[in-house]
Coordinates of C-alpha atoms and ligand atoms in Angstrom, one line a residue:
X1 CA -41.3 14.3 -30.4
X2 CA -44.4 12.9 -31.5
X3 CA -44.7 9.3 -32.9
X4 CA -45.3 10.5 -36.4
X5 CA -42.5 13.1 -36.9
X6 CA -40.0 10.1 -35.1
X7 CA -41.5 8.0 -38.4
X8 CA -40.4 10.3 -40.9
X9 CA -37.0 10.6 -39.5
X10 CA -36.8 7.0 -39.3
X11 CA -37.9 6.6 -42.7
X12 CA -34.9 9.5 -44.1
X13 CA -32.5 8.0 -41.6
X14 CA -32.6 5.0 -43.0
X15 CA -32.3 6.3 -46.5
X16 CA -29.5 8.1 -45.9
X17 CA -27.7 5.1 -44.3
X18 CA -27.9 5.1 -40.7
X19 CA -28.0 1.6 -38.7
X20 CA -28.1 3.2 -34.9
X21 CA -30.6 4.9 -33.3
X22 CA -30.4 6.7 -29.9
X23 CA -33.1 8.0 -28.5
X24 CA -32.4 10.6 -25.5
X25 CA -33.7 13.7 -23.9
X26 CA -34.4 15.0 -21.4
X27 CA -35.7 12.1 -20.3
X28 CA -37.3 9.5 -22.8
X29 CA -39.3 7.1 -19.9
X30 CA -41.4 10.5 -18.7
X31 CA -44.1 9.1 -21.4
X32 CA -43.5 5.1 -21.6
X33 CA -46.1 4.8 -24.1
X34 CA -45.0 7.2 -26.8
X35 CA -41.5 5.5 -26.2
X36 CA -42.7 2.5 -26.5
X37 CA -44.8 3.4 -29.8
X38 CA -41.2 5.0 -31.1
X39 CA -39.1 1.8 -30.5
X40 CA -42.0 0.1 -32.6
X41 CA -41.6 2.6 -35.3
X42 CA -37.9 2.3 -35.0
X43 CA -37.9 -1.5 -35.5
X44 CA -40.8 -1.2 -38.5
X45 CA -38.3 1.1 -40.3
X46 CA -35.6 -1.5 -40.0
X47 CA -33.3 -0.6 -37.7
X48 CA -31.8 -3.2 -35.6
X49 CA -29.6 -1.2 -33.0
X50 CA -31.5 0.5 -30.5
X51 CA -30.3 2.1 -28.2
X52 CA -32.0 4.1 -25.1
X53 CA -30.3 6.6 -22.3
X54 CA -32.1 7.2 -18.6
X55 CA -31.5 8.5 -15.4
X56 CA -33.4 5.9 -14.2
X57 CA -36.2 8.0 -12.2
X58 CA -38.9 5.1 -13.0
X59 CA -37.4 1.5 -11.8
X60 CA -38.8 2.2 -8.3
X61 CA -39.1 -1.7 -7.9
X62 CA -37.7 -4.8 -8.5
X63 CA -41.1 -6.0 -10.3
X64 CA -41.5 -2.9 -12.1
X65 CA -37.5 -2.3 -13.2
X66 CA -37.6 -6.3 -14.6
X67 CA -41.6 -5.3 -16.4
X68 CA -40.0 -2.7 -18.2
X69 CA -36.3 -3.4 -19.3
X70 CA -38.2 -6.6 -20.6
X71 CA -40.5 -4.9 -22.5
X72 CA -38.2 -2.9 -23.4
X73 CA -36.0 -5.7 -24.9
X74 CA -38.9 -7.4 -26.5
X75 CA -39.7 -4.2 -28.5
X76 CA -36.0 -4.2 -29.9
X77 CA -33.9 -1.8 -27.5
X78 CA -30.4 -3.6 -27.7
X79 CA -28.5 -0.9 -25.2
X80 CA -29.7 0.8 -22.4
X81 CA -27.3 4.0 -21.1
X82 CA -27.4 4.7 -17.8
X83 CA -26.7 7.5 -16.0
X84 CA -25.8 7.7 -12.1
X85 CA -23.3 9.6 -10.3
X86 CA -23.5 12.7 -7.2
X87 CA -25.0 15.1 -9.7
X88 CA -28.0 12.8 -10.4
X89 CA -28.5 10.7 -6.6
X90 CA -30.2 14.0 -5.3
X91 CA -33.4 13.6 -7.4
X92 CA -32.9 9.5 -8.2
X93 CA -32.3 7.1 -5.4
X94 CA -28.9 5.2 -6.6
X95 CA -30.2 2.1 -4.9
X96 CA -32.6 2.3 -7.6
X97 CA -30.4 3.2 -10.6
X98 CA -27.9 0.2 -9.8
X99 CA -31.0 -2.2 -9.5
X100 CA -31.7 -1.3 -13.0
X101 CA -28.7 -1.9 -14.7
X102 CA -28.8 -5.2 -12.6
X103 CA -32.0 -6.2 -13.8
X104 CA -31.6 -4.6 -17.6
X105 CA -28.4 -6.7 -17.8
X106 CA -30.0 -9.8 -16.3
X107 CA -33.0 -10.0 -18.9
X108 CA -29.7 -9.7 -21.6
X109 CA -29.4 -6.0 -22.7
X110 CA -26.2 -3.8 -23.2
X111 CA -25.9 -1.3 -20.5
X112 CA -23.2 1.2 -20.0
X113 CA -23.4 3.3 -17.0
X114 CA -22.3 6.9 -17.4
X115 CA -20.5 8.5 -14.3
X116 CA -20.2 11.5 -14.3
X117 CA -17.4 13.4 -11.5
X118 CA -18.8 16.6 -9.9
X119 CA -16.1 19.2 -10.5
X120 CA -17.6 21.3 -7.5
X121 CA -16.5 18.5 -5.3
X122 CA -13.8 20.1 -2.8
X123 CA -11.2 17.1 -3.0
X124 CA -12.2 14.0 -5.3
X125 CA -16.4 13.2 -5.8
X126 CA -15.8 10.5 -3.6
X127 CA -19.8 9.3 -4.1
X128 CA -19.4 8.7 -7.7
X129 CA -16.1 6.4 -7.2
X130 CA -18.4 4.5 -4.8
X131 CA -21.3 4.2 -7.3
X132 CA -19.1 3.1 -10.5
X133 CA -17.4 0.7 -8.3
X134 CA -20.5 -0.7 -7.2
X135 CA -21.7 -0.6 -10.9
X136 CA -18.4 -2.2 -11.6
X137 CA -19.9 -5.4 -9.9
X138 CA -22.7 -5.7 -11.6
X139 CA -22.0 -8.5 -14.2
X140 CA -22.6 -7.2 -17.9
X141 CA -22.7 -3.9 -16.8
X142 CA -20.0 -1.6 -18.5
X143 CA -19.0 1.5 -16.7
X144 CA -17.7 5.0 -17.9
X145 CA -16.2 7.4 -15.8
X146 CA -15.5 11.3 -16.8
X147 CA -15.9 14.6 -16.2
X148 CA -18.7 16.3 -17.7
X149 CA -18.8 17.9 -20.7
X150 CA -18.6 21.4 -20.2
X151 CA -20.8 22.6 -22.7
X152 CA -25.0 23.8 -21.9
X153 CA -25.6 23.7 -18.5
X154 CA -23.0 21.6 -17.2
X155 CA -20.4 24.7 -18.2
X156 CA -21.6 26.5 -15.1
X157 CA -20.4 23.6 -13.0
X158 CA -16.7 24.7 -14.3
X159 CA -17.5 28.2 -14.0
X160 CA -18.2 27.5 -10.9
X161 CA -15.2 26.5 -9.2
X162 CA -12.9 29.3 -10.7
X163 CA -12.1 27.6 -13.8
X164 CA -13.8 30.0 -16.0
X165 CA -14.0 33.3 -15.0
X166 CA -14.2 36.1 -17.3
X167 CA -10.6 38.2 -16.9
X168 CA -11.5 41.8 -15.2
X169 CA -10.1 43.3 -18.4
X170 CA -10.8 42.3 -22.3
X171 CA -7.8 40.7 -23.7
X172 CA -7.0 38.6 -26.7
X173 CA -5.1 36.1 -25.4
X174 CA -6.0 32.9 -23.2
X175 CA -4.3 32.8 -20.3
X176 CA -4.1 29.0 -19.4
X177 CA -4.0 25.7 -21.2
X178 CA -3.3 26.7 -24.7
X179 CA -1.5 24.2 -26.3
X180 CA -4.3 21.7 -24.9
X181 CA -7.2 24.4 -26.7
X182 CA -5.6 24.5 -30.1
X183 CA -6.3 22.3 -33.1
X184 CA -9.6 22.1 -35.2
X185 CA -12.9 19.9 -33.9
X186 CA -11.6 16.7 -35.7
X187 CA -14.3 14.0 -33.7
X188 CA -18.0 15.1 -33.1
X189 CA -20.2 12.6 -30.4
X190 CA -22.5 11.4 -33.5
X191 CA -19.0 9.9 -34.9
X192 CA -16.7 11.3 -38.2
X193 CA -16.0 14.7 -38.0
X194 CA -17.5 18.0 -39.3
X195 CA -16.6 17.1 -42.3
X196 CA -18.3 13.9 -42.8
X197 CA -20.3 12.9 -40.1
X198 CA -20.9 9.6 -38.8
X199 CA -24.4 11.0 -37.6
X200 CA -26.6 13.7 -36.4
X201 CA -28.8 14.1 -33.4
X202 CA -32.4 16.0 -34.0
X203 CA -34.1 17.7 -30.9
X204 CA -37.6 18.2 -30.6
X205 CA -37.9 21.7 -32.2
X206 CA -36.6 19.8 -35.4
X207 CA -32.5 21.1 -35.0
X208 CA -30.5 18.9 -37.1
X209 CA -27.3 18.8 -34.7
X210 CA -23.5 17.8 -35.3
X211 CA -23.0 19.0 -31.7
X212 CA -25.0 20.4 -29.2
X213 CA -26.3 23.9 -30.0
X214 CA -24.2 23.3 -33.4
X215 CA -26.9 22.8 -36.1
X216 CA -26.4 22.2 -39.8
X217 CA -30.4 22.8 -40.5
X218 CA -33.9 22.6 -39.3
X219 CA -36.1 20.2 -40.4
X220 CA -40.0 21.5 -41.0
X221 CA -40.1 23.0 -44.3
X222 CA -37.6 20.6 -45.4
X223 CA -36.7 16.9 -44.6
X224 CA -34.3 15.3 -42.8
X225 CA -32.6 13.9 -46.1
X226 CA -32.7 17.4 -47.9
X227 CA -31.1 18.8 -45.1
X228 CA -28.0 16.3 -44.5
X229 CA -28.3 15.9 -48.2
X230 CA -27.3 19.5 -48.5
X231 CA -24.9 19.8 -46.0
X232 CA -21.8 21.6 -47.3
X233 CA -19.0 21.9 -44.1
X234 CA -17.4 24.8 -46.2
X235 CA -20.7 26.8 -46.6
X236 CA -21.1 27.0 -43.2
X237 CA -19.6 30.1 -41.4
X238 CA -19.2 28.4 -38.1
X239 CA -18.6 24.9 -38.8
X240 CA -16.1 25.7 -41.4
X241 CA -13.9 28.0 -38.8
X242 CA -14.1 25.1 -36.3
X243 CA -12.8 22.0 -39.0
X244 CA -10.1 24.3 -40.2
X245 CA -8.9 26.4 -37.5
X246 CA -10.7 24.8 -34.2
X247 CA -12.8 26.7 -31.7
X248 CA -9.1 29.3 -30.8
X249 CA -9.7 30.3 -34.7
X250 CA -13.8 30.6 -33.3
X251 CA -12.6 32.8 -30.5
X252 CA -10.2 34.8 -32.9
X253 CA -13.6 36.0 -35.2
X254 CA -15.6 36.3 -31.9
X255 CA -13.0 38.8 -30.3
X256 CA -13.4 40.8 -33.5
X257 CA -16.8 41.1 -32.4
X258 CA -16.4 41.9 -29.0
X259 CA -16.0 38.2 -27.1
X260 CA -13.9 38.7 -24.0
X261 CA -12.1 35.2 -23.9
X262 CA -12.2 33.7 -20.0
X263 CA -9.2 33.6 -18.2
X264 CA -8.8 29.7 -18.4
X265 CA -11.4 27.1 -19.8
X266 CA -12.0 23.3 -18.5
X267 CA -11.6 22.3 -22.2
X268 CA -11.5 23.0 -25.6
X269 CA -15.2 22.0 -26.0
X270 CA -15.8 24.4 -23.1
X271 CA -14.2 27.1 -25.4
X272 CA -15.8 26.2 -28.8
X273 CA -19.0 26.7 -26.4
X274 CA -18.4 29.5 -24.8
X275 CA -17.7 31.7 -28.4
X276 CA -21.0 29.9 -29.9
X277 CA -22.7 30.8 -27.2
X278 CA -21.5 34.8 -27.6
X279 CA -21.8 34.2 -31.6
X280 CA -25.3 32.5 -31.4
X281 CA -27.4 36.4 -31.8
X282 CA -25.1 36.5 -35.3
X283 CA -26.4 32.8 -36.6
X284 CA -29.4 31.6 -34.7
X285 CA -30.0 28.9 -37.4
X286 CA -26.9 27.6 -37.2
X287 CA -26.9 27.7 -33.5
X288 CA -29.7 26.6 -31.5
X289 CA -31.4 25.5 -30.3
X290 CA -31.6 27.5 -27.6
X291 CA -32.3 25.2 -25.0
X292 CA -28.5 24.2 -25.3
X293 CA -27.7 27.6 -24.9
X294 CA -29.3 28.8 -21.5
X295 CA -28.5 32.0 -19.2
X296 CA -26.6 30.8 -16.6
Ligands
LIG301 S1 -18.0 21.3 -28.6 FE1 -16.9 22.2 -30.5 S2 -14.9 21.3 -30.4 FE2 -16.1 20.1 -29.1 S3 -16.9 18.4 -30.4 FE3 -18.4 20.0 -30.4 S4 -18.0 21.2 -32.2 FE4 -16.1 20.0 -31.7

């Protein structure tokens, strides 16, 4: 996102009330600078919580880890997330992931590490018990450990090891963990619910998101605050379904239109994604964009 566009957004956010902003990715530190000029922008519009999320790739060194959380700190960030686990130590050394948090907590920011368990790992991911405990020792340094969410590209973990096949035959039943998949979507990641949000996360092509791949608009012809300040749960065909009847109601409408439902799902997010991902073709603007939604 360029510098100018994060402006904008800054300047609606803060007129429609928000206080936090996260800035994610991909992977934010690939272009330091235009982070850095974002931060800036973000503390010019006001805001006063900050908050960051890495994998880390770029604290290679002591020197240049401490350089760059301070910097970091100075500009305004107040929380850095951190993500390390098995999925990630192929492509980032952990050595250098727990030297950051160590450093990013020494020069006094917030940092929660994120560890993520591998479901594809035959008994228990042993590796990332080791690296949250060692992240556990780390003073200041808070630690989260969970399975992934099973939505975008972290579904085909689940599918697989089994746990989402499609059933050899179309059915309309789920075979496996339904009490656990019924209820409506009553807590999005931004915070509130579909209802009334706490937040909303836009993505580079301008998708105003609830959810991933679960958009309520797209800024570019209009704003930011036109957008959320249109946003009307019950006019929108897939939101509405999920607050009232949950993503089994989803799957009821998709199975009119020809979803097969999978013989078992990790979760009930893994369901609600699963039927938008079948459903996306019928309302593209409402879910994209498609970068959460990839062939797998
Ligand atoms: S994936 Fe679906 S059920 Fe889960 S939080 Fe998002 S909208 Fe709600």
């Amino acid at each position: 996102m360029e510098v100018a566009e994060a402006q904008a957004l800054l300047r609606d956010g803060r007129d429609l009330g928000a206080s936090v902003v996260c800035i994610s990715g991909g992977e934010p530190f690939v272009d330091l600078g235009r982070l850095a000029r974002i931060i800036q922008a973000c503390r010019g519009a006001g805001f006063e919580e900050i908050w960051v999320f890495t994998n880390g790739f770029w604290a290679r060194s002591r020197p240049k880890a401490r350089v760059t959380v301070e910097h970091l700190r100075d500009l305004g960030v107040t929380k850095l997330f951190v993500s390390a686990d098995s999925l990630h130590a192929p492509y980032v050394p952990t050595a250098d992931v727990i030297l950051l948090a160590g450093t990013a907590a020494s020069v006094g920011l917030e940092v929660k590490v994120d560890c993520r368990i591998n479901p594809l790992a035959a008994n228990s991911d042993s590796e990332t018990i080791q690296i949250a405990e060692q992240m556990r020792q780390i003073p200041g340094v808070q630690v989260q450990i969970s399975l992934p969410w099973a939505i975008g590209r972290a579904s085909s973990l689940f599918e697989s090891v089994g746990v989402d096949q499609h059933t050899p035959e179309p059915t309309t039943g789920f075979s496996a963990g339904t009490a656990e998949l019924r209820g409506p979507c009553n807590e999005i990641w931004p915070g509130g619910d579909l209802r009334v949000p706490g937040g909303v996360d836009v993505d580079t092509e301008g998708y105003v998101n609830l959810c991933p791949g679960l958009a309520i608009g797209k800024i570019g012809d209009r704003s930011l605050r036109e957008v959320v300040g249109n946003y009307d749960w019950e006019a929108h065909p897939v939101v509405r379904v999920l607050a009232d009847l949950g993503p089994v109601g989803l799957a009821m409408q998709a199975v009119a239109r020809g979803y097969r439902p999978r013989s078992r799902y990790a979760s009930r997010c893994h369901l609600c994604y699963d039927v938008r991902k079948f459903l996306r073709p019928a309302f593209p603007e409402y879910l994209g964009p498609a970068n959460c939604y990839p062939e797998i």
